[in-house]
Amino acid sequence: MENDQHIIYGFSKKSRDEKLELVTRYLADPKSAIALFKSFQHANSKMQRLLEEFSENTITNFPLPYGICPNVLVDGKIYMVPMVIEESSVVAAAAGSAKYWFSRGGFKTEIIDTEKIGQVHFLWKDDKNLLFARFPALKERLIKECFHITENMIKRGGGIIDIKLKDLSEREPGLMQLYCTFETAQSMGANFINSCLEQFAATFKQWHLLQKEFSEDGLEIIMCILSNLTPNCRIKCYVESDMDRLNDIVPGWSGKEFARRFCLGIRVAELDPFRAATHNKGIFNGVDAVVLATGNDFRAVEACGHAYASLPGRYTPLTKTELSDNHFRFILEIPFALGIVGGLTRLHPLVKLSLELLESPSATELMSIAAAVGLANNFSAVKSLVTTGIQKGHMKMHLLNILKQLKVPENRKEEVIDYFKDKVVSVSAVRQLAEKWHLTGVTEN
Ligand code: MEV
């Protein structure tokens, strides 16, 4: 109650300037804060309005780097893949890996399926056997009465695949669900699925009332929502090579020794969920960056991947290796639901451009591209981890960032990089050196 006086009423109704004033009121320097927030607003007011409309209570924009991973050869087609990510080294790692595999046949993919899932969760107090007995008739009605929603999707090759009745009453008395599967063609399908589910619930309630053997309060709908775990919307992506073509992947290493160490790295992730989480995070470094650049929902993609990784009963890595007859194969199997229509895809100008850069891929081609970049990042990370260690590459990027921060002139950077070749990089160590060599904030001549 006491805190009620601090509640802000009507924040969403205020103008952007009023919001800015309110938000910065208690900051040390509200004027500068407002100026900084404003400096990130788009110069074109129409564009700014468009960006603001994607979300609520917007006061500015938050830019992230938009990079390109060139040379991504997927199923025989070469892509320049847009990646939106704030973490240094990720695009570089993906690019290194993509280039390496380019001359070894590139990434190959197989779409396993594209089935999406939605559920109507409900409590059932009436005769369960009777519900199961009458379910075929109910199902027919559910599908028929949803036609006004599915009609267009059917024209585009999608629609309802099936509706099943599931009994979960062993987990919770009375708990049941309509377990529904969908094909959503070129869209991720969240809105379509949720609309269908809500229509199913309405039809189900009406139908239930009309069945005279059932009681008035025998059905309680709990909720209708898609599931982000879509194990059957899944892709397999792999790279492969004869072992001798892996010779010198790290100077002085034979392909065989590299493959042995690489497989050990994967094995650790298979055996230990603590490693598996980091291992999969490295895959999502690449996947998420593509998902973001193409206006898809990276939270949904992550939720799906991590839940899928846990399906065996413990958390597992999403990649595996196969070694046979002097042959190395590295495979990613990952489920995710992506779309090239709907959501931000037609609205955000950079998303439109990303899709154009990728030569207007279909939803399944986009799955292949995102999986390839995820595999590229994972290959790069595990390769570094089991050979030189991860910090070598990371530290170089870290050093470059520090040099930028300290405004070290371009023509002096190489000396500093050379100096730190065999030393530990830290902000203070670089600052000290830069001060000693009089490099900070010097303007280039
Ligand atoms: C860092 O963003 C990702 C890695 O930790 C992935 C991995 O350990 O496999 C390098």
Short mmCIF file of C-alpha atoms in Angstrom, two decimals, residues 35-442:
data_model
loop_
_atom_site.label_atom_id
_atom_site.label_comp_id
_atom_site.label_asym_id
_atom_site.label_seq_id
_atom_site.Cartn_x
_atom_site.Cartn_y
_atom_site.Cartn_z
CA ALA A 35 20.02 14.25 -25.10
CA LEU A 36 21.67 10.81 -25.22
CA PHE A 37 18.35 8.99 -25.48
CA LYS A 38 17.28 11.37 -28.24
CA SER A 39 20.53 10.93 -30.13
CA PHE A 40 19.54 7.30 -30.71
CA GLN A 41 16.16 8.19 -32.17
CA HIS A 42 15.96 7.85 -35.91
CA ALA A 43 16.50 11.08 -37.86
CA ASN A 44 13.57 10.20 -40.09
CA SER A 45 10.46 10.71 -37.96
CA LYS A 46 8.38 8.31 -40.05
CA MET A 47 10.94 5.58 -39.48
CA GLN A 48 11.08 6.41 -35.78
CA ARG A 49 7.30 6.07 -35.53
CA LEU A 50 7.48 2.71 -37.29
CA LEU A 51 10.13 1.43 -34.86
CA GLU A 52 8.18 2.72 -31.87
CA GLU A 53 5.10 0.88 -32.97
CA PHE A 54 6.83 -2.51 -32.66
CA SER A 55 6.71 -2.26 -28.88
CA GLU A 56 5.21 -0.22 -26.07
CA ASN A 57 6.44 2.69 -23.94
CA THR A 58 9.31 3.25 -26.36
CA ILE A 59 11.57 6.19 -25.58
CA THR A 60 14.44 5.55 -27.96
CA ASN A 61 16.12 2.82 -30.04
CA PHE A 62 18.85 0.44 -28.96
CA PRO A 63 21.16 -0.24 -31.90
CA LEU A 64 23.05 -3.50 -32.20
CA PRO A 65 25.78 -4.34 -34.71
CA TYR A 66 24.53 -5.79 -37.99
CA GLY A 67 27.34 -7.88 -39.48
CA ILE A 68 27.78 -10.17 -42.44
CA CYS A 69 29.11 -13.69 -42.54
CA PRO A 70 30.26 -14.20 -46.14
CA ASN A 71 30.98 -17.49 -47.91
CA VAL A 72 28.25 -19.56 -46.29
CA LEU A 73 27.76 -22.45 -48.70
CA VAL A 74 24.51 -24.25 -47.87
CA ASP A 75 23.20 -27.05 -50.05
CA GLY A 76 25.27 -25.76 -52.96
CA LYS A 77 24.13 -22.14 -52.69
CA ILE A 78 26.39 -19.34 -51.47
CA TYR A 79 24.99 -16.83 -49.00
CA MET A 80 26.16 -13.63 -47.37
CA VAL A 81 24.38 -14.07 -44.08
CA PRO A 82 23.31 -11.09 -41.98
CA MET A 83 23.98 -11.47 -38.26
CA VAL A 84 22.78 -9.14 -35.52
CA ILE A 85 24.82 -9.68 -32.39
CA GLU A 86 26.56 -7.63 -29.73
CA GLU A 87 29.26 -10.18 -28.79
CA SER A 88 32.65 -9.74 -30.38
CA SER A 89 34.23 -12.76 -32.11
CA VAL A 90 30.93 -14.45 -33.03
CA VAL A 91 30.72 -13.16 -36.61
CA ALA A 92 34.49 -13.65 -37.03
CA ALA A 93 34.21 -17.24 -35.77
CA ALA A 94 31.27 -18.01 -38.05
CA ALA A 95 33.06 -16.43 -41.03
CA GLY A 96 36.27 -18.40 -40.36
CA SER A 97 34.36 -21.64 -40.15
CA ALA A 98 32.18 -20.89 -43.20
CA LYS A 99 35.28 -20.17 -45.28
CA TYR A 100 36.98 -23.34 -44.07
CA TRP A 101 34.03 -25.55 -44.99
CA PHE A 102 33.40 -23.70 -48.27
CA SER A 103 36.21 -25.64 -49.95
CA ARG A 104 35.05 -28.90 -48.36
CA GLY A 105 31.52 -28.99 -49.78
CA GLY A 106 29.92 -26.51 -47.39
CA PHE A 107 26.96 -27.21 -45.14
CA LYS A 108 24.40 -29.80 -46.10
CA THR A 109 20.92 -29.83 -44.64
CA GLU A 110 17.85 -32.03 -44.43
CA ILE A 111 14.53 -30.70 -43.19
CA ILE A 112 13.16 -33.43 -40.96
CA ASP A 113 9.67 -31.92 -40.65
CA THR A 114 7.95 -28.56 -40.13
CA GLU A 115 5.12 -29.55 -37.80
CA LYS A 116 4.11 -26.98 -35.15
CA ILE A 117 2.21 -27.67 -31.94
CA GLY A 118 -0.54 -25.97 -29.91
CA GLN A 119 -2.51 -27.06 -26.87
CA VAL A 120 -5.87 -26.40 -25.26
CA HIS A 121 -5.38 -27.28 -21.59
CA PHE A 122 -8.54 -28.09 -19.65
CA LEU A 123 -9.99 -29.73 -16.52
CA TRP A 124 -12.54 -32.47 -17.11
CA LYS A 125 -14.93 -33.58 -14.38
CA ASP A 126 -17.36 -35.64 -16.52
CA ASP A 127 -17.09 -39.17 -17.84
CA LYS A 128 -13.66 -39.41 -19.48
CA ASN A 129 -14.46 -42.56 -21.43
CA LEU A 130 -17.49 -40.90 -22.95
CA LEU A 131 -15.36 -37.94 -23.99
CA PHE A 132 -12.88 -40.28 -25.69
CA ALA A 133 -15.76 -42.13 -27.37
CA ARG A 134 -17.26 -38.93 -28.72
CA PHE A 135 -13.97 -37.29 -29.60
CA PRO A 136 -13.98 -38.21 -33.33
CA ALA A 137 -17.24 -36.27 -33.78
CA LEU A 138 -15.93 -33.37 -31.68
CA LYS A 139 -12.72 -33.28 -33.69
CA GLU A 140 -14.62 -33.01 -36.95
CA ARG A 141 -16.59 -30.11 -35.52
CA LEU A 142 -13.47 -28.38 -34.17
CA ILE A 143 -11.88 -28.47 -37.62
CA LYS A 144 -15.07 -27.39 -39.41
CA GLU A 145 -15.80 -24.44 -37.14
CA CYS A 146 -12.21 -23.24 -37.47
CA PHE A 147 -12.39 -23.03 -41.26
CA HIS A 148 -12.78 -19.23 -41.31
CA ILE A 149 -9.31 -19.08 -39.69
CA THR A 150 -7.65 -21.93 -41.59
CA GLU A 151 -9.06 -21.14 -45.05
CA ASN A 152 -6.21 -18.88 -46.17
CA MET A 153 -3.53 -21.02 -44.57
CA ILE A 154 -4.89 -24.07 -46.41
CA LYS A 155 -4.56 -22.13 -49.69
CA ARG A 156 -0.89 -21.53 -48.80
CA GLY A 157 -0.28 -25.22 -48.16
CA GLY A 158 -0.80 -25.22 -44.40
CA GLY A 159 -3.57 -25.80 -41.89
CA ILE A 160 -4.48 -28.17 -39.09
CA ILE A 161 -2.66 -31.50 -39.29
CA ASP A 162 -4.34 -33.28 -36.40
CA ILE A 163 -6.04 -32.87 -33.03
CA LYS A 164 -5.51 -35.48 -30.34
CA LEU A 165 -7.12 -35.85 -26.96
CA LYS A 166 -4.55 -36.38 -24.19
CA ASP A 167 -5.23 -37.49 -20.65
CA LEU A 168 -2.84 -35.99 -18.10
CA SER A 169 -4.95 -36.84 -15.06
CA GLU A 170 -2.16 -38.97 -13.61
CA ARG A 171 -0.17 -35.78 -13.23
CA GLU A 172 -3.09 -33.70 -11.93
CA PRO A 173 -6.68 -34.90 -11.31
CA GLY A 174 -8.91 -33.98 -14.24
CA LEU A 175 -6.13 -32.47 -16.33
CA MET A 176 -6.49 -33.11 -20.06
CA GLN A 177 -5.55 -31.39 -23.30
CA LEU A 178 -6.30 -31.04 -26.96
CA TYR A 179 -2.89 -31.63 -28.49
CA CYS A 180 -3.00 -29.99 -31.89
CA THR A 181 -0.51 -30.06 -34.73
CA PHE A 182 -0.28 -27.56 -37.57
CA GLU A 183 1.55 -26.78 -40.79
CA THR A 184 2.09 -23.04 -41.06
CA ALA A 185 3.77 -22.82 -44.50
CA GLN A 186 6.00 -19.72 -44.75
CA SER A 187 5.07 -18.24 -41.38
CA MET A 188 6.28 -19.07 -37.89
CA GLY A 189 2.59 -19.42 -37.20
CA ALA A 190 2.17 -18.20 -33.62
CA ASN A 191 -0.85 -15.98 -34.33
CA PHE A 192 -2.48 -18.52 -36.59
CA ILE A 193 -2.04 -21.34 -34.07
CA ASN A 194 -3.27 -19.30 -31.09
CA SER A 195 -6.34 -18.14 -33.05
CA CYS A 196 -7.17 -21.73 -33.99
CA LEU A 197 -6.74 -22.88 -30.40
CA GLU A 198 -9.07 -20.21 -29.03
CA GLN A 199 -11.65 -21.18 -31.63
CA PHE A 200 -11.23 -24.86 -30.64
CA ALA A 201 -11.89 -23.91 -27.00
CA ALA A 202 -15.05 -21.97 -27.93
CA THR A 203 -16.36 -24.85 -30.06
CA PHE A 204 -15.46 -27.36 -27.36
CA LYS A 205 -17.38 -25.39 -24.70
CA GLN A 206 -20.48 -25.11 -26.91
CA TRP A 207 -20.34 -28.77 -27.88
CA HIS A 208 -19.96 -29.78 -24.22
CA LEU A 209 -23.08 -27.83 -23.22
CA LEU A 210 -25.09 -29.58 -25.94
CA GLN A 211 -24.19 -33.10 -24.76
CA LYS A 212 -26.92 -33.98 -22.28
CA GLU A 213 -24.83 -36.62 -20.45
CA PHE A 214 -22.31 -34.00 -19.38
CA SER A 215 -22.75 -31.65 -16.42
CA GLU A 216 -22.81 -27.88 -16.84
CA ASP A 217 -19.53 -27.35 -15.00
CA GLY A 218 -17.82 -30.51 -16.24
CA LEU A 219 -15.43 -28.64 -18.51
CA GLU A 220 -13.11 -25.86 -17.47
CA ILE A 221 -10.81 -24.49 -20.14
CA ILE A 222 -7.52 -23.46 -18.51
CA MET A 223 -5.70 -21.93 -21.45
CA CYS A 224 -5.00 -22.09 -25.16
CA ILE A 225 -1.44 -21.51 -26.37
CA LEU A 226 1.07 -22.78 -28.88
CA SER A 227 4.01 -24.80 -27.62
CA ASN A 228 7.46 -23.44 -28.34
CA LEU A 229 8.79 -26.97 -28.10
CA THR A 230 8.45 -28.20 -31.67
CA PRO A 231 10.61 -31.32 -31.86
CA ASN A 232 9.10 -32.18 -35.22
CA CYS A 233 9.90 -28.81 -36.74
CA ARG A 234 13.50 -29.84 -37.01
CA ILE A 235 16.51 -29.65 -39.27
CA LYS A 236 19.66 -31.68 -39.61
CA CYS A 237 22.74 -29.79 -40.79
CA TYR A 238 26.19 -31.23 -41.22
CA VAL A 239 29.68 -30.76 -42.58
CA GLU A 240 31.95 -33.64 -43.53
CA SER A 241 35.42 -34.31 -44.80
CA ASP A 242 38.00 -36.99 -45.22
CA MET A 243 40.39 -36.82 -42.34
CA ASP A 244 43.43 -35.96 -44.49
CA ARG A 245 41.65 -32.84 -45.74
CA LEU A 246 41.62 -31.69 -42.12
CA ASN A 247 45.43 -31.81 -41.90
CA ASP A 248 46.92 -28.55 -40.69
CA ILE A 249 43.57 -27.13 -39.63
CA VAL A 250 45.76 -26.00 -36.76
CA PRO A 251 49.38 -25.66 -37.89
CA GLY A 252 51.24 -28.87 -37.18
CA TRP A 253 48.14 -30.94 -36.35
CA SER A 254 47.18 -34.00 -38.36
CA GLY A 255 43.52 -34.29 -39.37
CA LYS A 256 43.24 -37.50 -37.35
CA GLU A 257 44.57 -35.96 -34.17
CA PHE A 258 42.34 -32.92 -34.63
CA ALA A 259 39.26 -35.14 -35.15
CA ARG A 260 40.14 -37.20 -32.07
CA ARG A 261 40.44 -34.08 -29.90
CA PHE A 262 37.32 -32.55 -31.44
CA CYS A 263 35.27 -35.69 -30.66
CA LEU A 264 36.56 -35.62 -27.10
CA GLY A 265 35.30 -32.06 -26.82
CA ILE A 266 31.83 -33.15 -27.96
CA ARG A 267 31.93 -36.17 -25.65
CA VAL A 268 32.44 -33.95 -22.62
CA ALA A 269 29.28 -32.03 -23.56
CA GLU A 270 27.39 -35.31 -23.93
CA LEU A 271 28.39 -36.38 -20.45
CA ASP A 272 28.14 -33.13 -18.54
CA PRO A 273 25.17 -30.73 -18.71
CA PHE A 274 27.36 -27.89 -17.37
CA ARG A 275 29.50 -28.16 -20.48
CA ALA A 276 26.49 -28.90 -22.69
CA ALA A 277 24.85 -25.57 -21.74
CA THR A 278 27.93 -23.60 -22.83
CA HIS A 279 28.34 -25.79 -25.89
CA ASN A 280 24.75 -25.08 -26.98
CA LYS A 281 25.13 -21.41 -26.12
CA GLY A 282 27.87 -21.33 -28.75
CA ILE A 283 25.43 -22.78 -31.31
CA PHE A 284 22.82 -20.15 -30.43
CA ASN A 285 25.43 -17.41 -30.84
CA GLY A 286 25.12 -18.03 -34.56
CA VAL A 287 21.50 -19.13 -34.76
CA ASP A 288 20.14 -16.20 -32.74
CA ALA A 289 22.15 -13.66 -34.72
CA VAL A 290 20.52 -14.86 -37.96
CA VAL A 291 17.12 -15.18 -36.31
CA LEU A 292 17.34 -11.57 -35.08
CA ALA A 293 18.55 -10.21 -38.41
CA THR A 294 15.62 -11.85 -40.15
CA GLY A 295 13.02 -10.57 -37.68
CA ASN A 296 12.24 -13.90 -36.08
CA ASP A 297 11.59 -14.62 -32.41
CA PHE A 298 14.91 -15.66 -30.86
CA ARG A 299 13.31 -16.33 -27.44
CA ALA A 300 11.06 -18.94 -29.05
CA VAL A 301 14.02 -20.45 -30.89
CA GLU A 302 16.10 -20.66 -27.70
CA ALA A 303 13.24 -22.07 -25.61
CA CYS A 304 12.67 -24.72 -28.26
CA GLY A 305 16.33 -25.69 -28.55
CA HIS A 306 16.97 -25.94 -24.83
CA ALA A 307 13.75 -27.88 -24.14
CA TYR A 308 14.62 -30.26 -26.99
CA ALA A 309 18.14 -30.67 -25.61
CA SER A 310 16.55 -31.84 -22.33
CA LEU A 311 14.13 -34.35 -23.85
CA PRO A 312 16.47 -37.34 -23.29
CA GLY A 313 15.96 -36.74 -19.54
CA ARG A 314 19.06 -34.64 -19.04
CA TYR A 315 20.46 -31.62 -20.87
CA THR A 316 22.46 -32.70 -23.93
CA PRO A 317 24.48 -31.04 -26.71
CA LEU A 318 22.68 -30.35 -29.99
CA THR A 319 25.67 -31.39 -32.09
CA LYS A 320 27.39 -34.73 -32.44
CA THR A 321 30.27 -36.21 -34.40
CA GLU A 322 30.51 -39.35 -36.49
CA LEU A 323 33.89 -40.83 -37.29
CA SER A 324 34.17 -43.66 -39.75
CA ASP A 325 36.68 -44.97 -42.27
CA ASN A 326 38.91 -41.97 -42.12
CA HIS A 327 35.88 -39.72 -42.46
CA PHE A 328 34.76 -36.90 -40.15
CA ARG A 329 31.18 -35.71 -39.95
CA PHE A 330 29.88 -33.00 -37.64
CA ILE A 331 26.13 -32.80 -37.25
CA LEU A 332 23.65 -30.36 -35.73
CA GLU A 333 20.07 -31.43 -35.20
CA ILE A 334 18.00 -28.54 -34.02
CA PRO A 335 14.28 -27.77 -33.88
CA PHE A 336 13.01 -24.24 -34.46
CA ALA A 337 10.04 -22.50 -36.00
CA LEU A 338 11.02 -19.69 -38.36
CA GLY A 339 8.99 -17.58 -40.73
CA ILE A 340 9.60 -15.31 -43.68
CA VAL A 341 6.13 -13.76 -43.56
CA GLY A 342 4.25 -12.29 -40.62
CA GLY A 343 5.68 -10.57 -37.54
CA LEU A 344 8.43 -8.08 -38.27
CA THR A 345 9.32 -9.61 -41.63
CA ARG A 346 7.32 -7.18 -43.76
CA LEU A 347 7.61 -4.22 -41.39
CA HIS A 348 11.20 -3.71 -40.32
CA PRO A 349 13.16 -2.25 -43.24
CA LEU A 350 16.38 -4.02 -42.24
CA VAL A 351 14.59 -7.34 -41.90
CA LYS A 352 13.25 -6.91 -45.42
CA LEU A 353 16.79 -6.19 -46.58
CA SER A 354 18.17 -9.21 -44.69
CA LEU A 355 15.72 -11.46 -46.49
CA GLU A 356 16.63 -9.83 -49.80
CA LEU A 357 20.34 -10.44 -49.07
CA LEU A 358 19.46 -14.08 -48.55
CA GLU A 359 17.69 -14.03 -51.93
CA SER A 360 14.18 -14.30 -50.45
CA PRO A 361 14.55 -17.73 -48.90
CA SER A 362 11.58 -19.94 -48.06
CA ALA A 363 10.99 -20.63 -44.37
CA THR A 364 12.77 -23.98 -44.69
CA GLU A 365 15.73 -22.41 -46.54
CA LEU A 366 15.99 -19.91 -43.70
CA MET A 367 16.05 -22.84 -41.26
CA SER A 368 18.97 -24.30 -43.26
CA ILE A 369 20.88 -21.01 -43.24
CA ALA A 370 20.39 -20.39 -39.49
CA ALA A 371 21.37 -23.99 -38.69
CA ALA A 372 24.48 -23.70 -40.89
CA VAL A 373 25.64 -20.58 -39.06
CA GLY A 374 24.92 -22.24 -35.70
CA LEU A 375 27.01 -25.24 -36.74
CA ALA A 376 29.75 -22.92 -38.05
CA ASN A 377 29.96 -21.15 -34.70
CA ASN A 378 29.96 -24.41 -32.76
CA PHE A 379 32.70 -25.85 -34.98
CA SER A 380 34.82 -22.77 -34.48
CA ALA A 381 34.32 -22.72 -30.70
CA VAL A 382 35.01 -26.42 -30.12
CA LYS A 383 37.97 -26.30 -32.51
CA SER A 384 39.53 -23.45 -30.54
CA LEU A 385 38.70 -25.03 -27.19
CA VAL A 386 40.39 -28.35 -27.94
CA THR A 387 43.40 -26.85 -29.72
CA THR A 388 44.66 -23.34 -28.98
CA GLY A 389 42.12 -22.37 -26.29
CA ILE A 390 39.35 -19.85 -26.71
CA GLN A 391 41.03 -16.83 -25.22
CA LYS A 392 43.55 -16.32 -28.03
CA GLY A 393 40.89 -15.25 -30.53
CA HIS A 394 38.69 -13.57 -27.96
CA MET A 395 41.55 -11.57 -26.56
CA LYS A 396 42.51 -10.23 -29.95
CA MET A 397 38.97 -8.88 -30.40
CA HIS A 398 39.00 -7.65 -26.80
CA LEU A 399 42.29 -5.87 -27.44
CA LEU A 400 40.95 -4.23 -30.60
CA ASN A 401 37.92 -3.00 -28.64
CA ILE A 402 40.13 -1.58 -25.89
CA LEU A 403 42.33 0.14 -28.47
CA LYS A 404 39.23 1.71 -29.98
CA GLN A 405 38.01 2.79 -26.55
CA LEU A 406 41.36 4.41 -25.78
CA LYS A 407 41.35 6.09 -29.21
CA VAL A 408 44.72 4.59 -30.14
CA PRO A 409 45.49 5.74 -33.70
CA GLU A 410 45.07 3.15 -36.47
CA ASN A 411 48.71 3.33 -37.53
CA ARG A 412 49.94 2.41 -34.03
CA LYS A 413 47.59 -0.49 -33.33
CA GLU A 414 49.82 -3.17 -34.88
CA GLU A 415 52.66 -2.35 -32.45
CA VAL A 416 50.33 -2.81 -29.50
CA ILE A 417 48.90 -6.04 -30.92
CA ASP A 418 52.43 -7.30 -31.43
CA TYR A 419 53.39 -6.36 -27.87
CA PHE A 420 50.43 -8.30 -26.43
CA LYS A 421 51.07 -11.39 -28.59
CA ASP A 422 52.40 -13.32 -25.62
CA LYS A 423 50.90 -11.28 -22.75
CA VAL A 424 47.60 -11.23 -20.89
CA VAL A 425 45.24 -8.57 -22.24
CA SER A 426 43.40 -6.45 -19.69
CA VAL A 427 41.99 -2.94 -19.87
CA SER A 428 44.48 -1.68 -17.28
CA ALA A 429 47.48 -3.34 -18.95
CA VAL A 430 46.59 -1.86 -22.34
CA ARG A 431 45.89 1.55 -20.81
CA GLN A 432 49.25 1.52 -19.03
CA LEU A 433 51.10 0.67 -22.21
CA ALA A 434 49.14 3.20 -24.26
CA GLU A 435 49.98 5.90 -21.71
CA LYS A 436 53.62 4.87 -21.61
CA TRP A 437 53.84 5.01 -25.40
CA HIS A 438 51.74 8.22 -25.51
CA LEU A 439 49.05 6.63 -27.64
CA THR A 440 45.81 7.53 -25.91
CA GLY A 441 43.54 9.96 -27.70
CA VAL A 442 46.29 10.91 -30.19
#
